Short mmCIF file of C-alpha atoms in Angstrom, two decimals:
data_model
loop_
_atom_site.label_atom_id
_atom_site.label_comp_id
_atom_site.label_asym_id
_atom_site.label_seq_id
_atom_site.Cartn_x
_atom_site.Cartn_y
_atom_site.Cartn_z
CA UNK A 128 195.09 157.34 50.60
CA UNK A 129 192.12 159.30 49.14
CA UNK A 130 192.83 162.68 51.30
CA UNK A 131 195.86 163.92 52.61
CA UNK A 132 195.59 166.99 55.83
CA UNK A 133 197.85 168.72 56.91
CA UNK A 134 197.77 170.80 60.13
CA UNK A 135 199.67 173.74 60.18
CA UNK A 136 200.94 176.32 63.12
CA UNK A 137 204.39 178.53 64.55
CA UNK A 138 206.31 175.59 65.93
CA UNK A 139 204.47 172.19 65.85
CA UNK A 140 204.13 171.99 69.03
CA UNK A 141 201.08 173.31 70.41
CA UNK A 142 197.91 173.61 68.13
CA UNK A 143 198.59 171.55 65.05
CA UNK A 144 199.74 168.62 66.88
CA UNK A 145 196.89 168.68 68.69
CA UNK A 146 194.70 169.38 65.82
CA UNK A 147 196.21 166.46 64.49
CA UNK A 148 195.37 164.38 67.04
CA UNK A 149 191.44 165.39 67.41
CA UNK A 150 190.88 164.37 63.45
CA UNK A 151 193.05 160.98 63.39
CA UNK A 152 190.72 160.18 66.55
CA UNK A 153 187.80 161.19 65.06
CA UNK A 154 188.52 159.52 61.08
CA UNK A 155 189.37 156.30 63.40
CA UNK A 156 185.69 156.35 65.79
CA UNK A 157 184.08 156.40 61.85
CA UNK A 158 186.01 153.18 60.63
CA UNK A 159 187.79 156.13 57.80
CA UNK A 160 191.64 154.35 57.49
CA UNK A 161 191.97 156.67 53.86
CA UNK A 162 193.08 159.90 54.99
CA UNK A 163 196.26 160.88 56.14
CA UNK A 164 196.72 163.69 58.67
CA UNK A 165 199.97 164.90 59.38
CA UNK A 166 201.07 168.31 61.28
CA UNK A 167 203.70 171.13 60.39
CA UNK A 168 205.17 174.58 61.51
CA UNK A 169 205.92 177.64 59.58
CA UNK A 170 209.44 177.93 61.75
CA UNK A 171 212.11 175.26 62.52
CA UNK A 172 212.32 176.45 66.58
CA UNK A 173 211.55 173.15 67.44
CA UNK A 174 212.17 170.63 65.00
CA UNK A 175 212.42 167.23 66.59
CA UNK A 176 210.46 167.95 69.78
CA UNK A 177 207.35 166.29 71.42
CA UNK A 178 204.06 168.23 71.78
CA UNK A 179 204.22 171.21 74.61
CA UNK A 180 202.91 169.03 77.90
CA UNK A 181 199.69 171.81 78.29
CA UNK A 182 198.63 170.25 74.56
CA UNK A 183 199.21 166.33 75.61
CA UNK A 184 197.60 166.97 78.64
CA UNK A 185 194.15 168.57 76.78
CA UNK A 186 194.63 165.56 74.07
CA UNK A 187 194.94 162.69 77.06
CA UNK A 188 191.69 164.58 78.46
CA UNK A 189 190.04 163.17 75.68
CA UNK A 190 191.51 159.83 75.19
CA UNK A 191 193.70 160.74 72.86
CA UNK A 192 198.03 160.25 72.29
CA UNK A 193 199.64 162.47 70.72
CA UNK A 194 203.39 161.94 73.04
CA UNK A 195 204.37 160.27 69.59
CA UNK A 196 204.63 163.43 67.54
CA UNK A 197 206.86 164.87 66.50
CA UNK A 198 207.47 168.65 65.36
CA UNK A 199 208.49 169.53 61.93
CA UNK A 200 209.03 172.46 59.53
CA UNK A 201 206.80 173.01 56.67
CA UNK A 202 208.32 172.40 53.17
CA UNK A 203 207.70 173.41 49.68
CA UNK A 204 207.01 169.77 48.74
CA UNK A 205 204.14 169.89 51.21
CA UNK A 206 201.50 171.99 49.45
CA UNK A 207 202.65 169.45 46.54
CA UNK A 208 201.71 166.28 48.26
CA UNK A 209 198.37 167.44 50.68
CA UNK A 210 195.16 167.78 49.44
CA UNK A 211 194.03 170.07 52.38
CA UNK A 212 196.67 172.35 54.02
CA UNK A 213 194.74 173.75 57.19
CA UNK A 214 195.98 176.34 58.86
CA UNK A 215 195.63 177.60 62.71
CA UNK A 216 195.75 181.55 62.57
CA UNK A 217 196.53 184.46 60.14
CA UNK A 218 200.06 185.20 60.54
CA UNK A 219 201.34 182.24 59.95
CA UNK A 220 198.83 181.42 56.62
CA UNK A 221 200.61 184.28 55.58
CA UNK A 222 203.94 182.38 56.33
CA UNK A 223 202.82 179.14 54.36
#
């Protein structure tokens, strides 16, 4: 992999996952198989769980599956191993 993303919001269930979703689908429609996007949350609240429905539902609007996700917590390692660690508001920038 030439770029690593990571997506990063509260609980991994809402924005990152879908902001997760939007770039894979739009790295696939330009033929890019060399970056690896991957989504995390600043708490553990819902470690293990799908996407919230409201965010699958906007995501399936636009032809895209994200029902495979799942949420996890952000680790130390992580701002080791991405090359890009975006994240989705203020506060929790200022938890990462």
């Amino acid at each position: 992999m030439s770029q690593k993303i990571l997506m990063v919001c509260l609980g991994n269930i809402c924005r990152s996952p879908l902001a997760e979703g939007i770039l894979r689908h739009r790295l696939d429609a330009m033929g890019r198989d060399d970056v690896l996007v991957d989504s995390a949350g600043t708490s553990a609240y819902h470690v293990g769980e799908p996407p919230d429905p409201r965010s699958m539902a906007v995501a399936e609007r636009h032809g895209i599956d994200i029902r495979g996700l799942r949420a996890r917590q952000l680790t130390a390692e992580d701002g080791n191993q991405f090359d890009w660690i975006l994240v989705m508001d203020d506060q929790n920038l200022a938890s990462a």
